PDB file of C-alpha atoms and ligand atoms in Angstrom:
ATOM      1  CA  UNK A   1     -36.535 -22.550 -26.684  1.00 39.00           C
ATOM      2  CA  UNK A   2     -37.085 -26.322 -28.209  1.00 43.00           C
ATOM      3  CA  UNK A   3     -39.164 -26.827 -31.326  1.00 42.00           C
ATOM      4  CA  UNK A   4     -42.029 -29.950 -30.944  1.00 43.00           C
ATOM      5  CA  UNK A   5     -40.262 -31.217 -33.527  1.00 41.00           C
ATOM      6  CA  UNK A   6     -36.762 -31.390 -31.312  1.00 38.00           C
ATOM      7  CA  UNK A   7     -38.734 -32.861 -28.903  1.00 38.00           C
ATOM      8  CA  UNK A   8     -40.255 -35.689 -30.281  1.00 38.00           C
ATOM      9  CA  UNK A   9     -37.155 -36.591 -31.843  1.00 36.00           C
ATOM     10  CA  UNK A  10     -35.121 -35.866 -28.388  1.00 37.00           C
ATOM     11  CA  UNK A  11     -37.996 -38.251 -26.930  1.00 37.00           C
ATOM     12  CA  UNK A  12     -37.800 -41.231 -29.821  1.00 40.00           C
ATOM     13  CA  UNK A  13     -34.278 -41.456 -29.390  1.00 39.00           C
ATOM     14  CA  UNK A  14     -34.374 -42.021 -25.710  1.00 38.00           C
ATOM     15  CA  UNK A  15     -36.807 -44.340 -26.537  1.00 38.00           C
ATOM     16  CA  UNK A  16     -34.811 -46.320 -28.836  1.00 37.00           C
ATOM     17  CA  UNK A  17     -32.281 -46.772 -26.636  1.00 37.00           C
ATOM     18  CA  UNK A  18     -34.467 -48.295 -23.841  1.00 39.00           C
ATOM     19  CA  UNK A  19     -33.982 -51.965 -23.416  1.00 44.00           C
ATOM     20  CA  UNK A  20     -36.635 -54.039 -24.750  1.00 50.00           C
ATOM     21  CA  UNK A  21     -37.973 -51.106 -26.912  1.00 53.00           C
ATOM     22  CA  UNK A  22     -39.570 -52.788 -30.361  1.00 54.00           C
ATOM     23  CA  UNK A  23     -37.116 -52.118 -32.890  1.00 54.00           C
ATOM     24  CA  UNK A  24     -38.188 -48.779 -34.808  1.00 56.00           C
ATOM     25  CA  UNK A  25     -40.415 -49.264 -37.775  1.00 61.00           C
ATOM     26  CA  UNK A  26     -38.353 -48.808 -40.919  1.00 61.00           C
ATOM     27  CA  UNK A  27     -41.618 -47.566 -42.509  1.00 72.00           C
ATOM     28  CA  UNK A  28     -43.868 -49.692 -44.765  1.00 93.00           C
ATOM     29  CA  UNK A  29     -41.644 -51.796 -47.399  1.00 97.00           C
ATOM     30  CA  UNK A  30     -42.180 -53.016 -50.678  1.00 97.00           C
ATOM     31  CA  UNK A  31     -40.870 -55.376 -53.662  1.00 98.00           C
ATOM     32  CA  UNK A  32     -37.670 -54.858 -55.925  1.00 98.00           C
ATOM     33  CA  UNK A  33     -38.266 -57.892 -58.599  1.00 98.00           C
ATOM     34  CA  UNK A  34     -34.659 -58.861 -59.448  1.00 98.00           C
ATOM     35  CA  UNK A  35     -35.633 -61.813 -61.763  1.00 98.00           C
ATOM     36  CA  UNK A  36     -39.042 -63.997 -62.722  1.00 98.00           C
ATOM     37  CA  UNK A  37     -38.783 -68.082 -62.804  1.00 98.00           C
ATOM     38  CA  UNK A  38     -41.464 -70.274 -64.512  1.00 97.00           C
ATOM     39  CA  UNK A  39     -43.439 -71.871 -61.601  1.00 97.00           C
ATOM     40  CA  UNK A  40     -46.552 -74.662 -62.159  1.00 97.00           C
ATOM     41  CA  UNK A  41     -49.662 -72.802 -62.728  1.00 96.00           C
ATOM     42  CA  UNK A  42     -51.110 -75.925 -61.670  1.00 96.00           C
ATOM     43  CA  UNK A  43     -49.549 -75.957 -58.105  1.00 98.00           C
ATOM     44  CA  UNK A  44     -51.717 -74.180 -55.533  1.00 98.00           C
ATOM     45  CA  UNK A  45     -48.705 -73.512 -53.085  1.00 98.00           C
ATOM     46  CA  UNK A  46     -49.196 -73.621 -49.554  1.00 98.00           C
ATOM     47  CA  UNK A  47     -45.066 -74.155 -48.534  1.00 98.00           C
ATOM     48  CA  UNK A  48     -41.978 -73.309 -50.307  1.00 98.00           C
ATOM     49  CA  UNK A  49     -38.579 -73.215 -48.633  1.00 98.00           C
ATOM     50  CA  UNK A  50     -34.932 -74.065 -49.861  1.00 98.00           C
ATOM     51  CA  UNK A  51     -32.398 -76.391 -48.028  1.00 98.00           C
ATOM     52  CA  UNK A  52     -29.349 -75.955 -49.726  1.00 98.00           C
ATOM     53  CA  UNK A  53     -30.087 -75.029 -53.371  1.00 97.00           C
ATOM     54  CA  UNK A  54     -33.460 -77.784 -53.434  1.00 98.00           C
ATOM     55  CA  UNK A  55     -36.672 -75.652 -53.499  1.00 98.00           C
ATOM     56  CA  UNK A  56     -39.139 -77.553 -51.668  1.00 99.00           C
ATOM     57  CA  UNK A  57     -43.008 -77.098 -52.784  1.00 98.00           C
ATOM     58  CA  UNK A  58     -45.970 -78.472 -50.678  1.00 98.00           C
ATOM     59  CA  UNK A  59     -48.842 -77.520 -52.619  1.00 98.00           C
ATOM     60  CA  UNK A  60     -52.826 -78.188 -51.676  1.00 98.00           C
ATOM     61  CA  UNK A  61     -56.309 -79.336 -52.636  1.00 97.00           C
ATOM     62  CA  UNK A  62     -57.841 -82.710 -51.725  1.00 93.00           C
ATOM     63  CA  UNK A  63     -56.731 -85.141 -54.627  1.00 95.00           C
ATOM     64  CA  UNK A  64     -54.262 -83.071 -56.051  1.00 97.00           C
ATOM     65  CA  UNK A  65     -51.570 -82.018 -53.220  1.00 98.00           C
ATOM     66  CA  UNK A  66     -48.074 -82.835 -54.033  1.00 98.00           C
ATOM     67  CA  UNK A  67     -44.599 -82.466 -52.099  1.00 98.00           C
ATOM     68  CA  UNK A  68     -41.809 -81.480 -54.697  1.00 98.00           C
ATOM     69  CA  UNK A  69     -38.353 -81.088 -54.648  1.00 98.00           C
ATOM     70  CA  UNK A  70     -35.945 -79.964 -57.311  1.00 98.00           C
ATOM     71  CA  UNK A  71     -33.960 -76.525 -58.738  1.00 98.00           C
ATOM     72  CA  UNK A  72     -35.717 -73.482 -58.611  1.00 98.00           C
ATOM     73  CA  UNK A  73     -37.843 -72.653 -61.692  1.00 95.00           C
ATOM     74  CA  UNK A  74     -36.971 -76.582 -63.122  1.00 92.00           C
ATOM     75  CA  UNK A  75     -39.040 -79.284 -63.701  1.00 96.00           C
ATOM     76  CA  UNK A  76     -38.772 -81.209 -59.445  1.00 98.00           C
ATOM     77  CA  UNK A  77     -36.617 -84.229 -59.535  1.00 98.00           C
ATOM     78  CA  UNK A  78     -38.605 -85.796 -56.377  1.00 98.00           C
ATOM     79  CA  UNK A  79     -42.353 -85.603 -55.863  1.00 98.00           C
ATOM     80  CA  UNK A  80     -44.953 -87.208 -53.545  1.00 98.00           C
ATOM     81  CA  UNK A  81     -48.428 -87.112 -53.744  1.00 98.00           C
ATOM     82  CA  UNK A  82     -50.438 -86.476 -50.571  1.00 98.00           C
ATOM     83  CA  UNK A  83     -53.627 -89.625 -50.771  1.00 97.00           C
ATOM     84  CA  UNK A  84     -57.198 -87.819 -51.153  1.00 96.00           C
ATOM     85  CA  UNK A  85     -58.169 -86.144 -49.225  1.00 96.00           C
ATOM     86  CA  UNK A  86     -54.961 -85.131 -47.619  1.00 98.00           C
ATOM     87  CA  UNK A  87     -54.549 -81.015 -48.389  1.00 98.00           C
ATOM     88  CA  UNK A  88     -50.842 -80.098 -48.408  1.00 98.00           C
ATOM     89  CA  UNK A  89     -49.707 -77.223 -46.512  1.00 98.00           C
ATOM     90  CA  UNK A  90     -46.213 -75.447 -44.951  1.00 98.00           C
ATOM     91  CA  UNK A  91     -43.135 -77.075 -45.564  1.00 99.00           C
ATOM     92  CA  UNK A  92     -39.727 -77.177 -43.512  1.00 99.00           C
ATOM     93  CA  UNK A  93     -36.839 -78.875 -44.015  1.00 98.00           C
ATOM     94  CA  UNK A  94     -34.519 -80.203 -41.305  1.00 98.00           C
ATOM     95  CA  UNK A  95     -31.688 -82.100 -42.753  1.00 95.00           C
ATOM     96  CA  UNK A  96     -32.281 -85.436 -43.741  1.00 98.00           C
ATOM     97  CA  UNK A  97     -36.474 -84.917 -42.297  1.00 98.00           C
ATOM     98  CA  UNK A  98     -39.147 -82.603 -43.387  1.00 98.00           C
ATOM     99  CA  UNK A  99     -42.469 -81.740 -42.065  1.00 98.00           C
ATOM    100  CA  UNK A 100     -45.334 -81.212 -44.445  1.00 98.00           C
ATOM    101  CA  UNK A 101     -48.401 -80.056 -42.550  1.00 98.00           C
ATOM    102  CA  UNK A 102     -51.807 -80.901 -43.373  1.00 98.00           C
ATOM    103  CA  UNK A 103     -54.945 -78.003 -43.282  1.00 98.00           C
ATOM    104  CA  UNK A 104     -57.976 -79.803 -41.956  1.00 98.00           C
ATOM    105  CA  UNK A 105     -57.180 -83.569 -41.489  1.00 98.00           C
ATOM    106  CA  UNK A 106     -55.271 -83.053 -38.110  1.00 98.00           C
ATOM    107  CA  UNK A 107     -51.736 -84.843 -38.781  1.00 98.00           C
ATOM    108  CA  UNK A 108     -48.307 -82.903 -39.854  1.00 98.00           C
ATOM    109  CA  UNK A 109     -46.151 -86.015 -41.757  1.00 98.00           C
ATOM    110  CA  UNK A 110     -42.482 -86.712 -41.792  1.00 98.00           C
ATOM    111  CA  UNK A 111     -40.722 -87.277 -44.392  1.00 98.00           C
ATOM    112  CA  UNK A 112     -37.135 -88.167 -45.452  1.00 98.00           C
ATOM    113  CA  UNK A 113     -35.933 -85.304 -47.406  1.00 98.00           C
ATOM    114  CA  UNK A 114     -34.090 -86.798 -50.179  1.00 98.00           C
ATOM    115  CA  UNK A 115     -36.475 -89.091 -51.355  1.00 98.00           C
ATOM    116  CA  UNK A 116     -39.636 -87.369 -49.742  1.00 98.00           C
ATOM    117  CA  UNK A 117     -40.976 -90.862 -48.529  1.00 98.00           C
ATOM    118  CA  UNK A 118     -43.537 -90.615 -45.695  1.00 98.00           C
ATOM    119  CA  UNK A 119     -42.098 -91.728 -42.088  1.00 98.00           C
ATOM    120  CA  UNK A 120     -44.720 -90.955 -39.871  1.00 98.00           C
ATOM    121  CA  UNK A 121     -47.820 -89.212 -38.804  1.00 98.00           C
ATOM    122  CA  UNK A 122     -48.158 -86.840 -35.628  1.00 98.00           C
ATOM    123  CA  UNK A 123     -51.581 -85.527 -34.681  1.00 98.00           C
ATOM    124  CA  UNK A 124     -52.075 -82.210 -33.598  1.00 98.00           C
ATOM    125  CA  UNK A 125     -55.080 -80.176 -33.070  1.00 97.00           C
ATOM    126  CA  UNK A 126     -56.472 -77.283 -35.011  1.00 98.00           C
ATOM    127  CA  UNK A 127     -55.597 -76.202 -38.349  1.00 98.00           C
ATOM    128  CA  UNK A 128     -52.198 -76.222 -40.193  1.00 98.00           C
ATOM    129  CA  UNK A 129     -50.741 -73.308 -42.471  1.00 98.00           C
ATOM    130  CA  UNK A 130     -47.528 -72.373 -42.684  1.00 98.00           C
ATOM    131  CA  UNK A 131     -44.256 -73.998 -41.398  1.00 98.00           C
ATOM    132  CA  UNK A 132     -40.725 -72.544 -40.871  1.00 98.00           C
ATOM    133  CA  UNK A 133     -38.043 -73.593 -38.534  1.00 98.00           C
ATOM    134  CA  UNK A 134     -34.923 -71.554 -36.839  1.00 98.00           C
ATOM    135  CA  UNK A 135     -31.666 -71.974 -36.428  1.00 96.00           C
ATOM    136  CA  UNK A 136     -31.525 -74.180 -33.047  1.00 96.00           C
ATOM    137  CA  UNK A 137     -34.518 -76.452 -35.161  1.00 96.00           C
ATOM    138  CA  UNK A 138     -37.469 -74.975 -33.219  1.00 98.00           C
ATOM    139  CA  UNK A 139     -40.396 -75.287 -35.257  1.00 98.00           C
ATOM    140  CA  UNK A 140     -42.600 -72.082 -36.024  1.00 98.00           C
ATOM    141  CA  UNK A 141     -46.228 -72.633 -37.554  1.00 98.00           C
ATOM    142  CA  UNK A 142     -49.131 -70.718 -38.052  1.00 98.00           C
ATOM    143  CA  UNK A 143     -53.008 -71.850 -38.014  1.00 98.00           C
ATOM    144  CA  UNK A 144     -55.006 -69.128 -39.379  1.00 95.00           C
ATOM    145  CA  UNK A 145     -55.325 -67.598 -36.082  1.00 94.00           C
ATOM    146  CA  UNK A 146     -52.975 -64.216 -35.070  1.00 95.00           C
ATOM    147  CA  UNK A 147     -50.646 -66.517 -32.937  1.00 97.00           C
ATOM    148  CA  UNK A 148     -47.619 -68.306 -33.572  1.00 98.00           C
ATOM    149  CA  UNK A 149     -47.135 -71.459 -32.624  1.00 98.00           C
ATOM    150  CA  UNK A 150     -43.693 -72.979 -31.678  1.00 98.00           C
ATOM    151  CA  UNK A 151     -43.280 -76.736 -31.234  1.00 98.00           C
ATOM    152  CA  UNK A 152     -40.434 -79.103 -31.057  1.00 98.00           C
ATOM    153  CA  UNK A 153     -38.734 -80.341 -34.204  1.00 98.00           C
ATOM    154  CA  UNK A 154     -38.417 -84.312 -32.886  1.00 98.00           C
ATOM    155  CA  UNK A 155     -41.778 -84.327 -31.477  1.00 97.00           C
ATOM    156  CA  UNK A 156     -43.851 -81.810 -32.844  1.00 98.00           C
ATOM    157  CA  UNK A 157     -44.946 -80.955 -29.315  1.00 98.00           C
ATOM    158  CA  UNK A 158     -46.311 -77.358 -28.672  1.00 98.00           C
ATOM    159  CA  UNK A 159     -43.706 -75.608 -26.796  1.00 98.00           C
ATOM    160  CA  UNK A 160     -44.755 -71.927 -26.775  1.00 98.00           C
ATOM    161  CA  UNK A 161     -46.850 -69.160 -28.727  1.00 98.00           C
ATOM    162  CA  UNK A 162     -46.804 -65.616 -29.171  1.00 98.00           C
ATOM    163  CA  UNK A 163     -49.581 -63.677 -30.486  1.00 98.00           C
ATOM    164  CA  UNK A 164     -49.002 -61.277 -33.796  1.00 97.00           C
ATOM    165  CA  UNK A 165     -52.061 -59.353 -33.961  1.00 95.00           C
ATOM    166  CA  UNK A 166     -52.444 -59.833 -37.337  1.00 94.00           C
ATOM    167  CA  UNK A 167     -55.121 -62.988 -38.029  1.00 94.00           C
ATOM    168  CA  UNK A 168     -54.672 -65.372 -41.069  1.00 97.00           C
ATOM    169  CA  UNK A 169     -51.228 -65.416 -40.978  1.00 97.00           C
ATOM    170  CA  UNK A 170     -50.553 -68.174 -43.716  1.00 98.00           C
ATOM    171  CA  UNK A 171     -47.234 -69.042 -45.061  1.00 98.00           C
ATOM    172  CA  UNK A 172     -44.187 -68.785 -43.302  1.00 98.00           C
ATOM    173  CA  UNK A 173     -40.155 -68.074 -43.678  1.00 98.00           C
ATOM    174  CA  UNK A 174     -37.965 -67.878 -40.874  1.00 98.00           C
ATOM    175  CA  UNK A 175     -34.652 -65.736 -41.609  1.00 98.00           C
ATOM    176  CA  UNK A 176     -32.233 -65.191 -37.844  1.00 97.00           C
ATOM    177  CA  UNK A 177     -34.998 -64.132 -35.260  1.00 97.00           C
ATOM    178  CA  UNK A 178     -37.442 -63.294 -37.997  1.00 98.00           C
ATOM    179  CA  UNK A 179     -40.247 -64.952 -39.680  1.00 98.00           C
ATOM    180  CA  UNK A 180     -42.465 -63.364 -42.638  1.00 98.00           C
ATOM    181  CA  UNK A 181     -45.947 -64.518 -43.115  1.00 98.00           C
ATOM    182  CA  UNK A 182     -48.348 -64.025 -45.768  1.00 94.00           C
ATOM    183  CA  UNK A 183     -51.805 -62.532 -44.538  1.00 97.00           C
ATOM    184  CA  UNK A 184     -53.838 -64.839 -46.369  1.00 97.00           C
ATOM    185  CA  UNK A 185     -56.122 -63.222 -49.208  1.00 97.00           C
ATOM    186  CA  UNK A 186     -53.928 -59.553 -49.089  1.00 96.00           C
ATOM    187  CA  UNK A 187     -50.694 -59.175 -50.897  1.00 96.00           C
ATOM    188  CA  UNK A 188     -49.080 -57.914 -47.211  1.00 97.00           C
ATOM    189  CA  UNK A 189     -46.356 -59.861 -45.845  1.00 98.00           C
ATOM    190  CA  UNK A 190     -45.138 -58.750 -42.619  1.00 97.00           C
ATOM    191  CA  UNK A 191     -42.095 -59.227 -40.770  1.00 97.00           C
ATOM    192  CA  UNK A 192     -42.666 -60.653 -37.103  1.00 97.00           C
ATOM    193  CA  UNK A 193     -39.777 -60.661 -34.338  1.00 98.00           C
ATOM    194  CA  UNK A 194     -40.542 -64.259 -33.295  1.00 98.00           C
ATOM    195  CA  UNK A 195     -39.235 -64.088 -29.885  1.00 97.00           C
ATOM    196  CA  UNK A 196     -41.568 -61.128 -28.883  1.00 97.00           C
ATOM    197  CA  UNK A 197     -44.442 -61.501 -31.706  1.00 97.00           C
ATOM    198  CA  UNK A 198     -43.803 -57.454 -32.803  1.00 97.00           C
ATOM    199  CA  UNK A 199     -44.424 -56.767 -36.359  1.00 96.00           C
ATOM    200  CA  UNK A 200     -41.384 -54.923 -37.521  1.00 96.00           C
ATOM    201  CA  UNK A 201     -41.843 -54.540 -41.077  1.00 96.00           C
ATOM    202  CA  UNK A 202     -44.863 -53.902 -43.832  1.00 96.00           C
ATOM    203  CA  UNK A 203     -44.069 -55.517 -47.159  1.00 97.00           C
ATOM    204  CA  UNK A 204     -46.852 -54.451 -50.168  1.00 97.00           C
ATOM    205  CA  UNK A 205     -46.444 -56.737 -52.996  1.00 97.00           C
ATOM    206  CA  UNK A 206     -49.245 -55.781 -54.463  1.00 95.00           C
ATOM    207  CA  UNK A 207     -47.268 -55.271 -57.966  1.00 95.00           C
ATOM    208  CA  UNK A 208     -46.398 -59.053 -58.475  1.00 96.00           C
ATOM    209  CA  UNK A 209     -50.083 -60.068 -57.998  1.00 87.00           C
ATOM    210  CA  UNK A 210     -50.656 -57.467 -61.086  1.00 82.00           C
ATOM    211  CA  UNK A 211     -48.173 -59.098 -63.224  1.00 88.00           C
ATOM    212  CA  UNK A 212     -49.872 -62.268 -62.453  1.00 93.00           C
ATOM    213  CA  UNK A 213     -52.977 -61.061 -63.729  1.00 82.00           C
ATOM    214  CA  UNK A 214     -55.748 -63.169 -62.568  1.00 87.00           C
ATOM    215  CA  UNK A 215     -59.220 -63.037 -61.196  1.00 89.00           C
ATOM    216  CA  UNK A 216     -59.372 -66.376 -59.539  1.00 94.00           C
ATOM    217  CA  UNK A 217     -60.253 -64.522 -55.859  1.00 95.00           C
ATOM    218  CA  UNK A 218     -58.683 -68.095 -54.480  1.00 97.00           C
ATOM    219  CA  UNK A 219     -55.526 -67.395 -56.398  1.00 97.00           C
ATOM    220  CA  UNK A 220     -53.077 -65.268 -54.067  1.00 97.00           C
ATOM    221  CA  UNK A 221     -49.845 -64.735 -52.770  1.00 97.00           C
ATOM    222  CA  UNK A 222     -48.709 -67.523 -51.152  1.00 98.00           C
ATOM    223  CA  UNK A 223     -44.906 -68.503 -50.827  1.00 98.00           C
ATOM    224  CA  UNK A 224     -41.766 -66.983 -49.443  1.00 98.00           C
ATOM    225  CA  UNK A 225     -38.571 -68.966 -49.396  1.00 98.00           C
ATOM    226  CA  UNK A 226     -35.209 -66.883 -48.588  1.00 98.00           C
ATOM    227  CA  UNK A 227     -32.835 -67.540 -51.285  1.00 98.00           C
ATOM    228  CA  UNK A 228     -29.603 -68.900 -49.157  1.00 98.00           C
ATOM    229  CA  UNK A 229     -26.360 -66.642 -48.983  1.00 97.00           C
ATOM    230  CA  UNK A 230     -28.280 -63.748 -50.292  1.00 98.00           C
ATOM    231  CA  UNK A 231     -30.607 -61.258 -48.656  1.00 98.00           C
ATOM    232  CA  UNK A 232     -33.339 -62.420 -51.495  1.00 98.00           C
ATOM    233  CA  UNK A 233     -36.400 -64.321 -51.396  1.00 98.00           C
ATOM    234  CA  UNK A 234     -38.407 -66.207 -53.811  1.00 98.00           C
ATOM    235  CA  UNK A 235     -41.862 -65.062 -53.706  1.00 98.00           C
ATOM    236  CA  UNK A 236     -45.005 -67.212 -55.700  1.00 98.00           C
ATOM    237  CA  UNK A 237     -48.479 -67.503 -54.972  1.00 98.00           C
ATOM    238  CA  UNK A 238     -51.256 -70.258 -55.359  1.00 98.00           C
ATOM    239  CA  UNK A 239     -51.791 -71.420 -59.291  1.00 97.00           C
ATOM    240  CA  UNK A 240     -49.438 -68.509 -60.663  1.00 97.00           C
ATOM    241  CA  UNK A 241     -47.461 -68.857 -63.484  1.00 96.00           C
ATOM    242  CA  UNK A 242     -44.430 -67.537 -62.286  1.00 97.00           C
ATOM    243  CA  UNK A 243     -42.168 -67.295 -59.400  1.00 98.00           C
ATOM    244  CA  UNK A 244     -40.477 -63.487 -58.576  1.00 98.00           C
ATOM    245  CA  UNK A 245     -37.214 -62.955 -57.224  1.00 98.00           C
ATOM    246  CA  UNK A 246     -37.288 -60.148 -55.648  1.00 98.00           C
ATOM    247  CA  UNK A 247     -35.140 -58.089 -52.591  1.00 98.00           C
ATOM    248  CA  UNK A 248     -37.582 -56.427 -49.848  1.00 98.00           C
ATOM    249  CA  UNK A 249     -36.561 -52.117 -49.833  1.00 97.00           C
ATOM    250  CA  UNK A 250     -38.222 -49.202 -48.244  1.00 96.00           C
ATOM    251  CA  UNK A 251     -41.414 -47.602 -50.278  1.00 92.00           C
ATOM    252  CA  UNK A 252     -40.996 -44.314 -51.755  1.00 83.00           C
TER     253      UNK A 252
HETATM  254  N1  LIG B   1     -54.677 -71.707 -46.433  1.00 90.13           N
HETATM  255  O1  LIG B   1     -54.376 -71.523 -47.393  1.00 90.13           O
HETATM  256  C1  LIG B   1     -56.008 -70.768 -46.084  1.00 90.13           C
HETATM  257  C2  LIG B   1     -54.505 -72.661 -45.589  1.00 90.13           C
HETATM  258  C3  LIG B   1     -56.050 -72.706 -47.011  1.00 90.13           C
HETATM  259  C4  LIG B   1     -56.989 -72.427 -48.060  1.00 90.13           C
HETATM  260  C5  LIG B   1     -57.940 -73.562 -48.777  1.00 90.13           C
HETATM  261  C6  LIG B   1     -58.731 -72.972 -49.992  1.00 90.13           C
HETATM  262  C7  LIG B   1     -59.681 -73.556 -50.279  1.00 90.13           C
HETATM  263  C8  LIG B   1     -60.101 -72.866 -51.939  1.00 90.13           C
HETATM  264  C9  LIG B   1     -60.890 -73.883 -52.322  1.00 90.13           C
HETATM  265  C10 LIG B   1     -60.993 -73.422 -53.904  1.00 90.13           C
HETATM  266  C11 LIG B   1     -61.618 -74.712 -54.795  1.00 90.13           C
HETATM  267  C12 LIG B   1     -61.309 -74.760 -56.134  1.00 90.13           C
HETATM  268 CA1  LIG B   2     -41.722 -70.624 -46.616  1.00 90.13          CA
END
C-alpha cells in the first residue's frame, strides 16, 4: 500500500517534470556574510550595480542626490550631483552609457558611464524605483507596484511587463534570467523569474539590519549588486555605514 508521503512525492515528481511548471521552491534562503566594506553613511542608497570592477551608486533625497563610480568600499573616483529637487533612484550601466532613474520627477537620465556627464533626459509615466538590465540589454524597472516593466535600452520605451504578486519592489539586480528585488521597508529580497514574474526564492536579510543598528525607519535595506565572476552580492542600505558581501544560502 502506498503511504500518503510516497503519493505526495510521486505527485511532486510528476508535476516537477511538467513543461512550464514553476521551478521548485528551494525553501527560504538567508544571507551568509563573507566580508564587510565601509559605506558612506550619508548615502541614501537607491541604486547599486557593478560594471567590471567599478561600483556605481545612485542616491536619493532632494538636494542630496548623487551618482558615484569607483572601487567598492573606497572613495569614488567620479561623482555627479543631481540638481534639486531631482531625487535619484535606480541605476544600470550599459557599457559606454548608463540610465539613472528619478523617483517622482518623471525623467530618466542617460549619462556617459566614464564621466557621468548627463547626455539626455527621457520622460516616463509614474514613479522610478529600481533598475537593472538583462544580457540582451533589455531594461527591467520597478515603480513601487507589484509589476516589473521592461524597457528598450536605447529609447526607454515600455516593451512589456510582468506581475510579481508582491508590492513595493525597490532596488533591483539582474542575474541571468533572474531579477533580485528588495521589498521596501522589509528585510526581504525576492528572486524573481523575469520571464514569468514567479517568485522562485525569498531571502531573509534581517541579520544585516541587526548589525547596522539604526532606529531610523527610512534607513532600510536597499542596494543589491552582483559581484562579477562570483556567486556573491554586495548588499547595503540607506545611510548604512557598512556594505556587506554575502552569499545566498538555505536557511537552516
Ligand atoms: N523609494 O525608495 C521607495 C523609491 C523612495 C523612498 C523615499 C523615502 C523618502 C523619505 C524621506 C525622509 C526624509 C528624511
Ligand atoms: Ca542593483
